[in-house]
mmCIF file of C-alpha atoms in Angstrom:
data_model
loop_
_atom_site.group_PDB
_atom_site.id
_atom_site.type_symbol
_atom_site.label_atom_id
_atom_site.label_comp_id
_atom_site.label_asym_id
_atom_site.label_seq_id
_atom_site.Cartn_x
_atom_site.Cartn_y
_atom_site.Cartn_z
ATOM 1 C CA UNK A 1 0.000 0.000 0.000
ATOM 2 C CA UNK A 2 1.351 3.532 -1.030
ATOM 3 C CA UNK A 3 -0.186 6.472 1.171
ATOM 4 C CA UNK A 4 0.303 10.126 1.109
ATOM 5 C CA UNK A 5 0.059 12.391 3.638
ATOM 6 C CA UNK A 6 -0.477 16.063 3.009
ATOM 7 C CA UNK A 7 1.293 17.304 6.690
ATOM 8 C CA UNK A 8 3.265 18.382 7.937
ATOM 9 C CA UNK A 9 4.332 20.012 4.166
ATOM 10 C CA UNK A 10 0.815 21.794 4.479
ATOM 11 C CA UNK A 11 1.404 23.426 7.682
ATOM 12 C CA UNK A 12 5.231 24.120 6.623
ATOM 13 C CA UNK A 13 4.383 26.807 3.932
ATOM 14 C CA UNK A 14 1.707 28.560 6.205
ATOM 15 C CA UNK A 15 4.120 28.459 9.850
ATOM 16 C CA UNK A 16 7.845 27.590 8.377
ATOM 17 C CA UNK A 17 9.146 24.331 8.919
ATOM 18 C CA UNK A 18 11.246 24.756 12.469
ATOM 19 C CA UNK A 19 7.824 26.632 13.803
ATOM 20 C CA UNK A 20 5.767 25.103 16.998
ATOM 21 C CA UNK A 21 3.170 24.272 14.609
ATOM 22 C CA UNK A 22 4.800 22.307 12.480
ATOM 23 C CA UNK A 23 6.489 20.218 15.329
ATOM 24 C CA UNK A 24 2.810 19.629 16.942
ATOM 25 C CA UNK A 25 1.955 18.063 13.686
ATOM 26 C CA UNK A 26 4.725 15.817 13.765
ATOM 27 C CA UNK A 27 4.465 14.943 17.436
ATOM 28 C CA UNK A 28 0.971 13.656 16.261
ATOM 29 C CA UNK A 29 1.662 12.042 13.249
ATOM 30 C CA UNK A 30 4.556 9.888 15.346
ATOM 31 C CA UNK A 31 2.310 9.110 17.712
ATOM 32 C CA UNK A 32 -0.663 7.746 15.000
ATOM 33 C CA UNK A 33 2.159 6.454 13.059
ATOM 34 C CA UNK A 34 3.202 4.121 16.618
ATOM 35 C CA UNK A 35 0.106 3.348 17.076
ATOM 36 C CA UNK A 36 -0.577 1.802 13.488
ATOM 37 C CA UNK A 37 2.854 0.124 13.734
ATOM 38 C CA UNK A 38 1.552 -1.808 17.190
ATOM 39 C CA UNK A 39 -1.298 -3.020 15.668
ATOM 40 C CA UNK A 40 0.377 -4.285 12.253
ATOM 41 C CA UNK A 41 1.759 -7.586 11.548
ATOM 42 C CA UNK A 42 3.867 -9.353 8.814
ATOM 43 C CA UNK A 43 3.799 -5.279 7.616
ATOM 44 C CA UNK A 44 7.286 -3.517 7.074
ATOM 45 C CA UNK A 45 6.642 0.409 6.902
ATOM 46 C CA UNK A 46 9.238 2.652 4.543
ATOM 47 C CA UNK A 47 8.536 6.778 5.562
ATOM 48 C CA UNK A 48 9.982 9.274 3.763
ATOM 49 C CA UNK A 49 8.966 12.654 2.363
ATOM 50 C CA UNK A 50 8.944 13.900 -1.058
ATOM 51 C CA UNK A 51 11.594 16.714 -0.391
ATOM 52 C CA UNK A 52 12.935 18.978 2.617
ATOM 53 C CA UNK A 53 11.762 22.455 3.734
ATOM 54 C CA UNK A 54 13.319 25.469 4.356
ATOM 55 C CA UNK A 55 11.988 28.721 5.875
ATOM 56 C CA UNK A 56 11.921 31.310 3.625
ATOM 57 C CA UNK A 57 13.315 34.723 4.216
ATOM 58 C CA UNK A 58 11.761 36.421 1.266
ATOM 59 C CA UNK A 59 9.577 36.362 -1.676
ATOM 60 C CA UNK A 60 10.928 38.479 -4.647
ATOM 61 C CA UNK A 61 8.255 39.403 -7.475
ATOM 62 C CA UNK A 62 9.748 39.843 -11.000
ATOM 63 C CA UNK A 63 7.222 42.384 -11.418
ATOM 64 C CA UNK A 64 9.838 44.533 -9.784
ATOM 65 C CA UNK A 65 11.985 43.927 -12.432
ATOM 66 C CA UNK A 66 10.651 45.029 -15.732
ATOM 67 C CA UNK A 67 13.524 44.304 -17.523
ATOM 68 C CA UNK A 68 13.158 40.721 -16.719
ATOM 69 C CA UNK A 69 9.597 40.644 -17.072
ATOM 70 C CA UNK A 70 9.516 42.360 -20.353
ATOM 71 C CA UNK A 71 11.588 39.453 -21.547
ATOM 72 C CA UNK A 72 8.873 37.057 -20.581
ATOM 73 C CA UNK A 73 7.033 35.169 -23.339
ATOM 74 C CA UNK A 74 4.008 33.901 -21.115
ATOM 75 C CA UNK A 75 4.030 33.732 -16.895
ATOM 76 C CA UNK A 76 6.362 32.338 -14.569
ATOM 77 C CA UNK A 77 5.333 28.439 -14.167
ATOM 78 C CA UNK A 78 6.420 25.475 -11.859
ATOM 79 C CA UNK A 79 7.485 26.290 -7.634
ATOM 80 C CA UNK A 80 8.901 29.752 -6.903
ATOM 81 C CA UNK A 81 12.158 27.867 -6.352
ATOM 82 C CA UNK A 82 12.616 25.819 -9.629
ATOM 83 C CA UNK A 83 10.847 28.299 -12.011
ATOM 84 C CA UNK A 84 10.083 27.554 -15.307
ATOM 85 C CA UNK A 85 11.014 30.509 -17.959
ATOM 86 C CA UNK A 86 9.805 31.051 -21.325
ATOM 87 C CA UNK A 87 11.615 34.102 -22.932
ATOM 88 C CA UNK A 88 10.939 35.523 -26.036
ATOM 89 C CA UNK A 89 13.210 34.676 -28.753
ATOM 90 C CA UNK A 90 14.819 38.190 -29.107
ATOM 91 C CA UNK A 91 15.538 39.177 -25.693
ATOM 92 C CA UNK A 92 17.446 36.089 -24.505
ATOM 93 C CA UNK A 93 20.357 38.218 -24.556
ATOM 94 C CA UNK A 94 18.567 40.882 -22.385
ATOM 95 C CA UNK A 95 16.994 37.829 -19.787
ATOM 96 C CA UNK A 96 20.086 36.528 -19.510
ATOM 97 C CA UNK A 97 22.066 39.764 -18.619
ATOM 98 C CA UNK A 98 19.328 41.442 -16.165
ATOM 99 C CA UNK A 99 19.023 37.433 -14.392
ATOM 100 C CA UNK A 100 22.758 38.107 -13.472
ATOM 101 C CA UNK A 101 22.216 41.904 -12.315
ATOM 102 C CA UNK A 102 19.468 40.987 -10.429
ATOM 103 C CA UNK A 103 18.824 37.167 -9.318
ATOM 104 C CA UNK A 104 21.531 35.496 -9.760
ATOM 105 C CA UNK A 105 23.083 36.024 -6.138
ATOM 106 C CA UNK A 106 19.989 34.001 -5.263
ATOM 107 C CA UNK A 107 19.015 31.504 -7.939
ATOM 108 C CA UNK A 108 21.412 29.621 -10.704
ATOM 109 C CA UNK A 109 20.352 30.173 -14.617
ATOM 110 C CA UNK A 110 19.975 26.315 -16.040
ATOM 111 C CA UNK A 111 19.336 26.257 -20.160
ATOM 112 C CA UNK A 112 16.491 23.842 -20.845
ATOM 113 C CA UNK A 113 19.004 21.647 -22.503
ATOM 114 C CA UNK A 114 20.673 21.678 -19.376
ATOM 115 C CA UNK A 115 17.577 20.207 -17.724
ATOM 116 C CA UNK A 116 17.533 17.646 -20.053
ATOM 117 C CA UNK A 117 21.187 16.544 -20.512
ATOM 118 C CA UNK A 118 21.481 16.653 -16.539
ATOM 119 C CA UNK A 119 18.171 14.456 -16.308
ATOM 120 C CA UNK A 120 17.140 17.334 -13.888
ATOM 121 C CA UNK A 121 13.267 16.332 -13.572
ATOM 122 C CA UNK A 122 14.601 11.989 -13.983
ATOM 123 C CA UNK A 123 16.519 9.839 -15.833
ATOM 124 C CA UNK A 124 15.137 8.061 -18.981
ATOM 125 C CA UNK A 125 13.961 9.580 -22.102
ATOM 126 C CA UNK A 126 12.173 12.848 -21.446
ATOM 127 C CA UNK A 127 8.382 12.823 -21.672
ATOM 128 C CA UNK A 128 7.632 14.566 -25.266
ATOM 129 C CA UNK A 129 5.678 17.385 -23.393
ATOM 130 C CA UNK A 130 8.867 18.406 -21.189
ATOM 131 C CA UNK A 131 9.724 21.167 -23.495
ATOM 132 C CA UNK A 132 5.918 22.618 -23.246
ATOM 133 C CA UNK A 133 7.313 22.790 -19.077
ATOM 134 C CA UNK A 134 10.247 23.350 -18.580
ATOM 135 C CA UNK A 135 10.468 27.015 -20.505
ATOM 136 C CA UNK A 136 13.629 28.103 -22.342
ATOM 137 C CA UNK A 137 15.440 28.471 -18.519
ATOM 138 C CA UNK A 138 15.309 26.765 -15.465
ATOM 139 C CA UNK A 139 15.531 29.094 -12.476
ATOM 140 C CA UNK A 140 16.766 26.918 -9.721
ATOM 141 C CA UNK A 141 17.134 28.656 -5.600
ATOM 142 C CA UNK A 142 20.724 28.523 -3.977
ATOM 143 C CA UNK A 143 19.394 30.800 -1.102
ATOM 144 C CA UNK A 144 16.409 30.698 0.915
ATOM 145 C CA UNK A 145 14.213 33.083 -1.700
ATOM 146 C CA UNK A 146 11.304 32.491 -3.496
ATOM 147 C CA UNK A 147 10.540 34.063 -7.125
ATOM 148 C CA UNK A 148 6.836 34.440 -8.120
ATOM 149 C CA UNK A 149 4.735 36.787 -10.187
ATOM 150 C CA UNK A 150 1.531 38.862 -9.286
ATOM 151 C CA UNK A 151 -0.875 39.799 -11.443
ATOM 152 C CA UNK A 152 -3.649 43.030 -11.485
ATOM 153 C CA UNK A 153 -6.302 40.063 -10.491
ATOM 154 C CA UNK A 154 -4.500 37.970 -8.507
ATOM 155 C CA UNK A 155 -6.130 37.461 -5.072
ATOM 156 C CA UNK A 156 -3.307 34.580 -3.764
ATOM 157 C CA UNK A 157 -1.447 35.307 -0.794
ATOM 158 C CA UNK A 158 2.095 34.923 -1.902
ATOM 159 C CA UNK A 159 3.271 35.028 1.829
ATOM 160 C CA UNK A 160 4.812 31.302 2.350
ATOM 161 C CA UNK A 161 6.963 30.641 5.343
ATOM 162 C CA UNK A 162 8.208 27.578 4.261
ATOM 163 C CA UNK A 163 8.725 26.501 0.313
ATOM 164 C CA UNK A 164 10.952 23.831 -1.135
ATOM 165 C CA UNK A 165 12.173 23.071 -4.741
ATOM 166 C CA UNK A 166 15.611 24.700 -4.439
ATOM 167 C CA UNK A 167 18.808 22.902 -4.132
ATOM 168 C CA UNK A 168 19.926 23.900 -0.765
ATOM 169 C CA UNK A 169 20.600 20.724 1.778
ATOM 170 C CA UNK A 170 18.327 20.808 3.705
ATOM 171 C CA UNK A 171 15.567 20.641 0.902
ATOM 172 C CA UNK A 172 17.198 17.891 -0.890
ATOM 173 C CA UNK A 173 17.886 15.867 2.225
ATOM 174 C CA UNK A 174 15.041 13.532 3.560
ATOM 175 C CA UNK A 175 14.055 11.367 6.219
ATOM 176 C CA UNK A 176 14.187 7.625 6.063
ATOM 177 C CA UNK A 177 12.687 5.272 8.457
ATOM 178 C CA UNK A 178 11.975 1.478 8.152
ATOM 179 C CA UNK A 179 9.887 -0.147 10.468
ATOM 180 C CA UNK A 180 9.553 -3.730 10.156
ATOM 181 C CA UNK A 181 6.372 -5.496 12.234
ATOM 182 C CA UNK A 182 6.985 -7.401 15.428
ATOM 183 C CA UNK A 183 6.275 -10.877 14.676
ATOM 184 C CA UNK A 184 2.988 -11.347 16.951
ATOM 185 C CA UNK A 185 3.141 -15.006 16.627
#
């Protein structure tokens, strides 16, 4: 059986992930996930998580750029920490040289075919829609800022305490337990 569990990732991006709320969530969720182990037999339990978690000190909008986001042939897509960039053919140049005047303390500029040759999203042949994804850049977080992009209508509330997607350790580091069953024979 493969389960997912939405916490304590949810409660991460709303609190941070070294916040009290956070480590009530996991307090619970080891003590449900004790429980379950008691009462299983012949069961071995594997828990990980999908990725790490790191607080986040700031969210930068490109729309404070306009250089950058004049380059911009359609919205920012993917996590605010691995963002997908589609620039428009002519200003490549001009993306490329306001990136390093302005984001590139925080975030490293990968080429799609990059991403591709360095099997970024997986290894094996590349799905034939990864181009429609992954943009003409990959803009992948070193530091502990996100990158996002508002819009005139957009009601979201970019705040996020937590966010993950970057390359920093302690996002790409995860927990592994294994729990066999005690034989209850």
């Amino acid at each position: 059986i493969y389960a997912y569990w939405t916490e304590p990732d949810h409660t991460s991006h709303a609190y941070g992930p070294d916040s009290s709320e956070v480590a009530n969530r996991v307090r619970l969720i080891n003590r449900r996930l004790r429980q379950l182990h008691a009462d299983l037999k012949d069961t071995l339990l594997i828990i990980t998580a999908d990725h790490g978690q790191i607080p986040a000190s700031e969210t930068l909008l490109i729309n404070q750029y306009p250089e950058l986001l004049d380059c911009l042939a359609c919205p920012l897509s993917l996590e605010g920490r691995a963002v997908s960039v589609f620039v428009k053919p002519d200003k490549k140049d001009i993306f490329e040289r306001e990136f390093a005047k302005h984001l590139a303390q925080d975030f490293i500029l990968v080429p799609r075919e990059e991403v591709i040759k360095n099997a970024l999203f997986g290894k094996g042949t590349p799905h034939p829609k990864a181009h429609d994804f992954i943009g003409d850049y990959l803009l992948i977080a070193i530091t502990d800022k996100i990158l996002e992009q508002t819009y005139p209508e957009d009601k979201r509330n970019l705040i996020l305490r937590g966010s993950h997607a970057g390359i920093t350790k302690k996002e790409m580091e995860v927990p592994l337990i294994i729990a066999p069953s005690k034989d209850k024979s």
